[in-house]
PDB file of C-alpha atoms in Angstrom:
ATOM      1  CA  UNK V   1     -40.911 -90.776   8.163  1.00  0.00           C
ATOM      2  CA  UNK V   2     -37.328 -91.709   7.057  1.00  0.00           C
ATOM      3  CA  UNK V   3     -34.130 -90.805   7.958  1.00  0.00           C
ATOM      4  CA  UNK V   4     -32.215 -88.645   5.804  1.00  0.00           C
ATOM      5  CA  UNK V   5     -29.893 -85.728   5.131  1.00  0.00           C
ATOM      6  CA  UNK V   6     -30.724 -82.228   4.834  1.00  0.00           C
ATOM      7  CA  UNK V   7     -28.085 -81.992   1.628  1.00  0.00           C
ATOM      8  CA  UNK V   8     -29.622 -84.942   0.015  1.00  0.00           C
ATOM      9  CA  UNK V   9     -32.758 -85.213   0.661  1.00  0.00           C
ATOM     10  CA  UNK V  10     -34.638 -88.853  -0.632  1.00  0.00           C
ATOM     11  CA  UNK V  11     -37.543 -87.016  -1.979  1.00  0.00           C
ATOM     12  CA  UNK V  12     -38.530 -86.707  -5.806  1.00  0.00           C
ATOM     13  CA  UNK V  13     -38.283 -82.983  -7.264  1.00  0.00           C
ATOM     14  CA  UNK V  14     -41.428 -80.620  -5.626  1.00  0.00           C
ATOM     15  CA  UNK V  15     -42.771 -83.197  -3.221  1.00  0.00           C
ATOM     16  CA  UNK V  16     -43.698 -81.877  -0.606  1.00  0.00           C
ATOM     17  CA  UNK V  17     -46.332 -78.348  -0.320  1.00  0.00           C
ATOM     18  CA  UNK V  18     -44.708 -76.869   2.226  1.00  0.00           C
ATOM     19  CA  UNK V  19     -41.066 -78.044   3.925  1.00  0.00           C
ATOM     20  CA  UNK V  20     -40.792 -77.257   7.830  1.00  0.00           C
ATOM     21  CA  UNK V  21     -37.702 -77.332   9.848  1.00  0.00           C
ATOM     22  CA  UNK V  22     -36.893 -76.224  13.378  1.00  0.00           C
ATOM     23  CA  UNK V  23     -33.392 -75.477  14.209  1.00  0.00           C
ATOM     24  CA  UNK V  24     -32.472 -78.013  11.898  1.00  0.00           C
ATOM     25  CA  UNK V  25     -30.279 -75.398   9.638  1.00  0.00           C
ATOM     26  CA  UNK V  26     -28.873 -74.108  12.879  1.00  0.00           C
ATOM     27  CA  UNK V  27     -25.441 -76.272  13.672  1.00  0.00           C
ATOM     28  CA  UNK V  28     -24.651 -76.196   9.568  1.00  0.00           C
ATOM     29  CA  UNK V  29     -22.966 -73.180   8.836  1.00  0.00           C
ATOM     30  CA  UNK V  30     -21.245 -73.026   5.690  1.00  0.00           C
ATOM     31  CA  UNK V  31     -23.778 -75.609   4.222  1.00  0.00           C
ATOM     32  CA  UNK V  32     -26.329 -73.095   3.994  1.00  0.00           C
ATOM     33  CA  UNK V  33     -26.432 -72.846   0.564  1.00  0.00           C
ATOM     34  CA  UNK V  34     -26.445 -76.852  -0.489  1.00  0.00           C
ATOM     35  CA  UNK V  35     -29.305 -77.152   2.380  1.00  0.00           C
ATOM     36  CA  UNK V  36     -31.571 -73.980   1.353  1.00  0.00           C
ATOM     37  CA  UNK V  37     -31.370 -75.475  -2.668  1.00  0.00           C
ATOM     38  CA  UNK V  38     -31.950 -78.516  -1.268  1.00  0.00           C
ATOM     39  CA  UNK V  39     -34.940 -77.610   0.338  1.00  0.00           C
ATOM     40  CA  UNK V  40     -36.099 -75.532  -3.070  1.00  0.00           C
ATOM     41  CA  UNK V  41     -36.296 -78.566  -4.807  1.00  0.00           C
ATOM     42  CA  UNK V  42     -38.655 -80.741  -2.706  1.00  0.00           C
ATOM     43  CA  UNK V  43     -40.764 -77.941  -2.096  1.00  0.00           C
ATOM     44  CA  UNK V  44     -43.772 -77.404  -3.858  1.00  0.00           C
ATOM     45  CA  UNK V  45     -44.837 -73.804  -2.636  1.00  0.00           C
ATOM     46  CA  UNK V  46     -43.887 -72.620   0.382  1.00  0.00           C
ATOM     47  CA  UNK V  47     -40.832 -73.261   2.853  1.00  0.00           C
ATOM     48  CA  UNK V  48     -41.083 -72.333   6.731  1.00  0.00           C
ATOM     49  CA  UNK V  49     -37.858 -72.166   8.765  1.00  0.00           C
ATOM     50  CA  UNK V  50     -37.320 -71.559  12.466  1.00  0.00           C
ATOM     51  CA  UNK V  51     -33.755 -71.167  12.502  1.00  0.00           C
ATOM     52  CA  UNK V  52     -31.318 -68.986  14.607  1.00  0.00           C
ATOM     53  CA  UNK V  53     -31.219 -65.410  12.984  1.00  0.00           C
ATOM     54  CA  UNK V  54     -27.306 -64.550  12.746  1.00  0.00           C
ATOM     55  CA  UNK V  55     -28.413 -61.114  11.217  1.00  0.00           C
ATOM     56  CA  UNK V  56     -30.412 -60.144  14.161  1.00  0.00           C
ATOM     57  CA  UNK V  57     -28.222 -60.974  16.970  1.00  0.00           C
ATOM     58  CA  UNK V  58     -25.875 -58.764  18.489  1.00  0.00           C
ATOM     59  CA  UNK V  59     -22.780 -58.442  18.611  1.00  0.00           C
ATOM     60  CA  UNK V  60     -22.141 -60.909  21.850  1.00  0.00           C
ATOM     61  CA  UNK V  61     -24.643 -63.283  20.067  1.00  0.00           C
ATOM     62  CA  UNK V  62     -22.987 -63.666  16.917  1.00  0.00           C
ATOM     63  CA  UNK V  63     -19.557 -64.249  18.395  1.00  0.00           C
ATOM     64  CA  UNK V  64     -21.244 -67.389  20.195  1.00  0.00           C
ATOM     65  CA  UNK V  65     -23.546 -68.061  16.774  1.00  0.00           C
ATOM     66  CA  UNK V  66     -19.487 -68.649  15.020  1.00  0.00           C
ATOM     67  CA  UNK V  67     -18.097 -70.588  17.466  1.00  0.00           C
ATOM     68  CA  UNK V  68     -20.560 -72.649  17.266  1.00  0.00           C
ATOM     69  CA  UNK V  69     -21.006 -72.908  13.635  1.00  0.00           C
ATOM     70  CA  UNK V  70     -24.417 -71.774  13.596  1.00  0.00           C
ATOM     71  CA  UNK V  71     -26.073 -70.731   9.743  1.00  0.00           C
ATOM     72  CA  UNK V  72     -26.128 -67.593   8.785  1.00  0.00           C
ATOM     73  CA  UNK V  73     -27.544 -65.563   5.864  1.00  0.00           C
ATOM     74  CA  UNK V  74     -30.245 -67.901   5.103  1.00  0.00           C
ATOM     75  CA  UNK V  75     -32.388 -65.041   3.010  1.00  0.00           C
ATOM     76  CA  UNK V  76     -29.739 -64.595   0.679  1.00  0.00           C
ATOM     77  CA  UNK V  77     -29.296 -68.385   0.240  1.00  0.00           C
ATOM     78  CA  UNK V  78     -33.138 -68.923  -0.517  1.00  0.00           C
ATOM     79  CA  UNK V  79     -32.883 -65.975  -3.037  1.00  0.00           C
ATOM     80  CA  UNK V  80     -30.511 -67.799  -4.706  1.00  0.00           C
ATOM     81  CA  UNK V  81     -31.878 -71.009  -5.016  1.00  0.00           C
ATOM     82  CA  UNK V  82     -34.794 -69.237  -6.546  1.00  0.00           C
ATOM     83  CA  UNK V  83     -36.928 -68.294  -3.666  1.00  0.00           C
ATOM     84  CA  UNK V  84     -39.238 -65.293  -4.156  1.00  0.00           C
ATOM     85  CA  UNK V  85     -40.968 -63.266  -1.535  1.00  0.00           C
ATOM     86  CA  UNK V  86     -38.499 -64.214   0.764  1.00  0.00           C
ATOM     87  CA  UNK V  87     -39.258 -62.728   4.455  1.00  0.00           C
ATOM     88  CA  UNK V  88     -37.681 -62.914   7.777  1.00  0.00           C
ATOM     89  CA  UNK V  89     -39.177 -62.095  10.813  1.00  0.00           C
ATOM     90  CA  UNK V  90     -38.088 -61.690  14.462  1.00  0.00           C
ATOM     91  CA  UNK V  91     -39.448 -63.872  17.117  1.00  0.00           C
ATOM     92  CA  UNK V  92     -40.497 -61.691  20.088  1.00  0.00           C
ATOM     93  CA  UNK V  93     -39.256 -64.951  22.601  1.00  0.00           C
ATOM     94  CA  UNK V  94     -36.702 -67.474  22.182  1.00  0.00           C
ATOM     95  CA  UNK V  95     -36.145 -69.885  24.245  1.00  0.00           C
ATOM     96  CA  UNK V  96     -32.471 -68.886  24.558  1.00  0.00           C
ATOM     97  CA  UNK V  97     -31.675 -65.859  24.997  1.00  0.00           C
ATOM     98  CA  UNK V  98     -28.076 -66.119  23.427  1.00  0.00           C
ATOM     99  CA  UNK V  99     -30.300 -67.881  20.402  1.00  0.00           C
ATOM    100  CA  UNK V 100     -32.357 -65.180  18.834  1.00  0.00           C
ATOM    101  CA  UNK V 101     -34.547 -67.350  16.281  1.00  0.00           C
ATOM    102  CA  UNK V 102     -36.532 -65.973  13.484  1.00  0.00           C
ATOM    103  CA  UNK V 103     -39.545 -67.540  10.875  1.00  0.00           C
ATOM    104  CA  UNK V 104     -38.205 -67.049   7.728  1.00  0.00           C
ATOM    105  CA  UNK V 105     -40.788 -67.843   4.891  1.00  0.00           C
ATOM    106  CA  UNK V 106     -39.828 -68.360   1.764  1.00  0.00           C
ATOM    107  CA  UNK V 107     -42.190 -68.629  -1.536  1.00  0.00           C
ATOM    108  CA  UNK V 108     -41.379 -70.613  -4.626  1.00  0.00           C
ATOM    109  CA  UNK V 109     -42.616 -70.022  -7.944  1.00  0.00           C
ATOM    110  CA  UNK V 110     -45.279 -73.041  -8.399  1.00  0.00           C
ATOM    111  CA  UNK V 111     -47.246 -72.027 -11.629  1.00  0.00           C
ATOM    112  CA  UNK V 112     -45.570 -74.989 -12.915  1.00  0.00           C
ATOM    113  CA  UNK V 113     -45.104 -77.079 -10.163  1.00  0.00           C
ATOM    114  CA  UNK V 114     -46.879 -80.449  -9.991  1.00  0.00           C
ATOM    115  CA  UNK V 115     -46.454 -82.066  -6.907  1.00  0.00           C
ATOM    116  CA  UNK V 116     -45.251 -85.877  -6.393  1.00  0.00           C
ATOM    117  CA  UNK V 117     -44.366 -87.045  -3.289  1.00  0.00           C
ATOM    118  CA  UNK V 118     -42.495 -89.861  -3.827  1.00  0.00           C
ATOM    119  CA  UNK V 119     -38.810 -91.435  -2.028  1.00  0.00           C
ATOM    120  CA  UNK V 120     -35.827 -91.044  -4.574  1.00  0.00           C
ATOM    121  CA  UNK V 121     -32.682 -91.856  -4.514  1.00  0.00           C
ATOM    122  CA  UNK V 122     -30.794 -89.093  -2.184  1.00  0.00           C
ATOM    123  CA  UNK V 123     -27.909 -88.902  -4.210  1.00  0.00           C
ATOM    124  CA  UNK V 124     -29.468 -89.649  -7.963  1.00  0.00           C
ATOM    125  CA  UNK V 125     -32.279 -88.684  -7.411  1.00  0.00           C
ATOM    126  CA  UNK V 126     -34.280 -91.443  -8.975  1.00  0.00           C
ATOM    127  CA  UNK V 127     -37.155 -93.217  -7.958  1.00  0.00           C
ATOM    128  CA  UNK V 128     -37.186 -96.427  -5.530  1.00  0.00           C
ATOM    129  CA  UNK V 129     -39.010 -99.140  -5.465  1.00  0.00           C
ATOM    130  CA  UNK V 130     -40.131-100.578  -2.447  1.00  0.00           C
ATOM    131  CA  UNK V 131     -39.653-104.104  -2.127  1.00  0.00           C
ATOM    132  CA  UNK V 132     -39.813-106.121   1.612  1.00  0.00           C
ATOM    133  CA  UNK V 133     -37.686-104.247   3.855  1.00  0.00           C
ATOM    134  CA  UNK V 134     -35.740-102.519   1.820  1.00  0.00           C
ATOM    135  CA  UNK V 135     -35.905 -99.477  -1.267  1.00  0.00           C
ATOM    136  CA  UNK V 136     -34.215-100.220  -4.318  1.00  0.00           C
ATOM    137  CA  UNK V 137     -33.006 -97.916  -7.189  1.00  0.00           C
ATOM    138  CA  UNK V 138     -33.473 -99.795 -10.850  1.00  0.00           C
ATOM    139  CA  UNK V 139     -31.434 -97.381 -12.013  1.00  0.00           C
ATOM    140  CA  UNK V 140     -28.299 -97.248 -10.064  1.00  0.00           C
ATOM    141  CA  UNK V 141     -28.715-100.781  -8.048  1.00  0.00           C
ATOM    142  CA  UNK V 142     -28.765 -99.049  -4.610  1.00  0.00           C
ATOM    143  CA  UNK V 143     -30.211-100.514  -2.076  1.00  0.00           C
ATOM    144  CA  UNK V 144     -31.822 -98.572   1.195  1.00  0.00           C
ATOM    145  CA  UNK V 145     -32.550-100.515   4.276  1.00  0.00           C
ATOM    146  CA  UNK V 146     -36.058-100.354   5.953  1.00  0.00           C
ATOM    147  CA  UNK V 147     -35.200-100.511   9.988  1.00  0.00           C
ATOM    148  CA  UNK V 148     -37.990-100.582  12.310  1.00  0.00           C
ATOM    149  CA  UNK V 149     -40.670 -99.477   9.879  1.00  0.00           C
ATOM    150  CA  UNK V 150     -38.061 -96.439   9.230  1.00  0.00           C
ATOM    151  CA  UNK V 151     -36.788 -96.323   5.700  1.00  0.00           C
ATOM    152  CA  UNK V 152     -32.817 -95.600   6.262  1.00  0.00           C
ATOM    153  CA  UNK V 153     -32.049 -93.252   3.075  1.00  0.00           C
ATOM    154  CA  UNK V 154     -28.804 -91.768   3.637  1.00  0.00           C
ATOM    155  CA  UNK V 155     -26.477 -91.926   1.279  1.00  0.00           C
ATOM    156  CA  UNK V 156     -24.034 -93.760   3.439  1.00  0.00           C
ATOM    157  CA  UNK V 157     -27.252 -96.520   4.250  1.00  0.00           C
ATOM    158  CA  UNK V 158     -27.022 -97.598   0.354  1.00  0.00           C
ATOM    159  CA  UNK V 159     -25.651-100.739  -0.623  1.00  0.00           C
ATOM    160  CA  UNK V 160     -25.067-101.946  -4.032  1.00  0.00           C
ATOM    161  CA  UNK V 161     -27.667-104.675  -5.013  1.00  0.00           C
ATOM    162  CA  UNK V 162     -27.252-106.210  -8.240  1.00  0.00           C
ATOM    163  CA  UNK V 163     -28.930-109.588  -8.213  1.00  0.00           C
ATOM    164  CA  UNK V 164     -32.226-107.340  -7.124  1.00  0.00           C
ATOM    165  CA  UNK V 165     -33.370-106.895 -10.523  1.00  0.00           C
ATOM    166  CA  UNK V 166     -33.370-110.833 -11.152  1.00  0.00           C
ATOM    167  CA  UNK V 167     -35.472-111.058  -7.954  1.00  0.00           C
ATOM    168  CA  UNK V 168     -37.886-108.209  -8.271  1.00  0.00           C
ATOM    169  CA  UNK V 169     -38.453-109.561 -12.115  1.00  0.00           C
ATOM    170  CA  UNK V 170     -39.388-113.424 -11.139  1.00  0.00           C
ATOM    171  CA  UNK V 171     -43.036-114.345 -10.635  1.00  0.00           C
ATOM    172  CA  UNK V 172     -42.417-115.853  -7.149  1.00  0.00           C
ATOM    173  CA  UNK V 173     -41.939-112.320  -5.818  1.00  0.00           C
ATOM    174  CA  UNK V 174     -44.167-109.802  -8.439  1.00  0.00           C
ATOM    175  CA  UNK V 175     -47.290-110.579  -6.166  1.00  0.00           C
ATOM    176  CA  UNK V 176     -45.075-108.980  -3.236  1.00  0.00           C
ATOM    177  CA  UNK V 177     -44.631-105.627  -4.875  1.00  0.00           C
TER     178      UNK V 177
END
């Protein structure tokens, strides 16, 4: 559990089997794309999306779907990000009417896919070390706060920590790691 963005995600490349979201895609439109390859990269195998189909709607529907900003064309954004097999299919109830929702199921290539779930760095995408309440990138000297038990890895949560290394490196605090 950690809090994060869908456009940089703080997970290492193919963590994750499958990736799940729920009207999470919905209120993005126009970042679509960024999410969907996103998503591609932390997934493993499959990913399963219950999202607002724009394509399906009617025409009353989609007028309310753009003035709301909703997603659209998510097939053609998994396709290409690299998606294969990629399927969308009507749910017979919504909960909204004006909201017709879909499961869209998209397959990625994973014959040479290894899977490590790991946090990275959202926006460099290298791997953090967790040290008391806090993540910390070697590599860029980011620091993520830990708030709550809930690792904070936005972006906008990093901090630059560069006496970090000193500390992590001194023998009064290797027995913590």
């Amino acid at each position: 559990l950690c809090t994060a963005d869908l456009k940089a995600m703080p997970f290492a490349d193919s963590s994750f089997d499958v990736v799940h979201t729920s009207h999470a895609i919905e209120p993005n439109g126009g970042a679509e794309n960024e999410i969907i390859r996103e998503i591609f990269r932390v997934t493993n195998k499959l990913a399963i999306l219950i999202e607002p189909s724009y394509e399906l709607a009617s025409p009353s529907q989609r007028e309310r779907m753009n003035s709301l900003g909703y997603c659209k064309d998510l097939v053609n954004s998994a396709k290409r990000a690299g998606f294969i097999n990629c399927l969308c299919l009507p749910l017979d109830e919504s909960l909204n009417i004006d909201n017709p929702s879909a499961i869209y199921i998209f397959e990625k290539d994973a014959s040479n896919v290894q899977a490590a779930p790991v946090f990275c760095c959202p926006k460099y995408k290298c791997e953090l070390i967790k040290f008391q309440n806090f993540y910390f990138s070697p590599k860029n000297l980011s620091a993520y706060p830990i708030i709550n038990d809930t690792p904070c890895l936005q972006i906008e949560n990093a901090i630059i920590a560069s006496k970090v290394p000193d500390i992590l490196m001194s023998d009064d605090h290797m027995s913590i790691l």
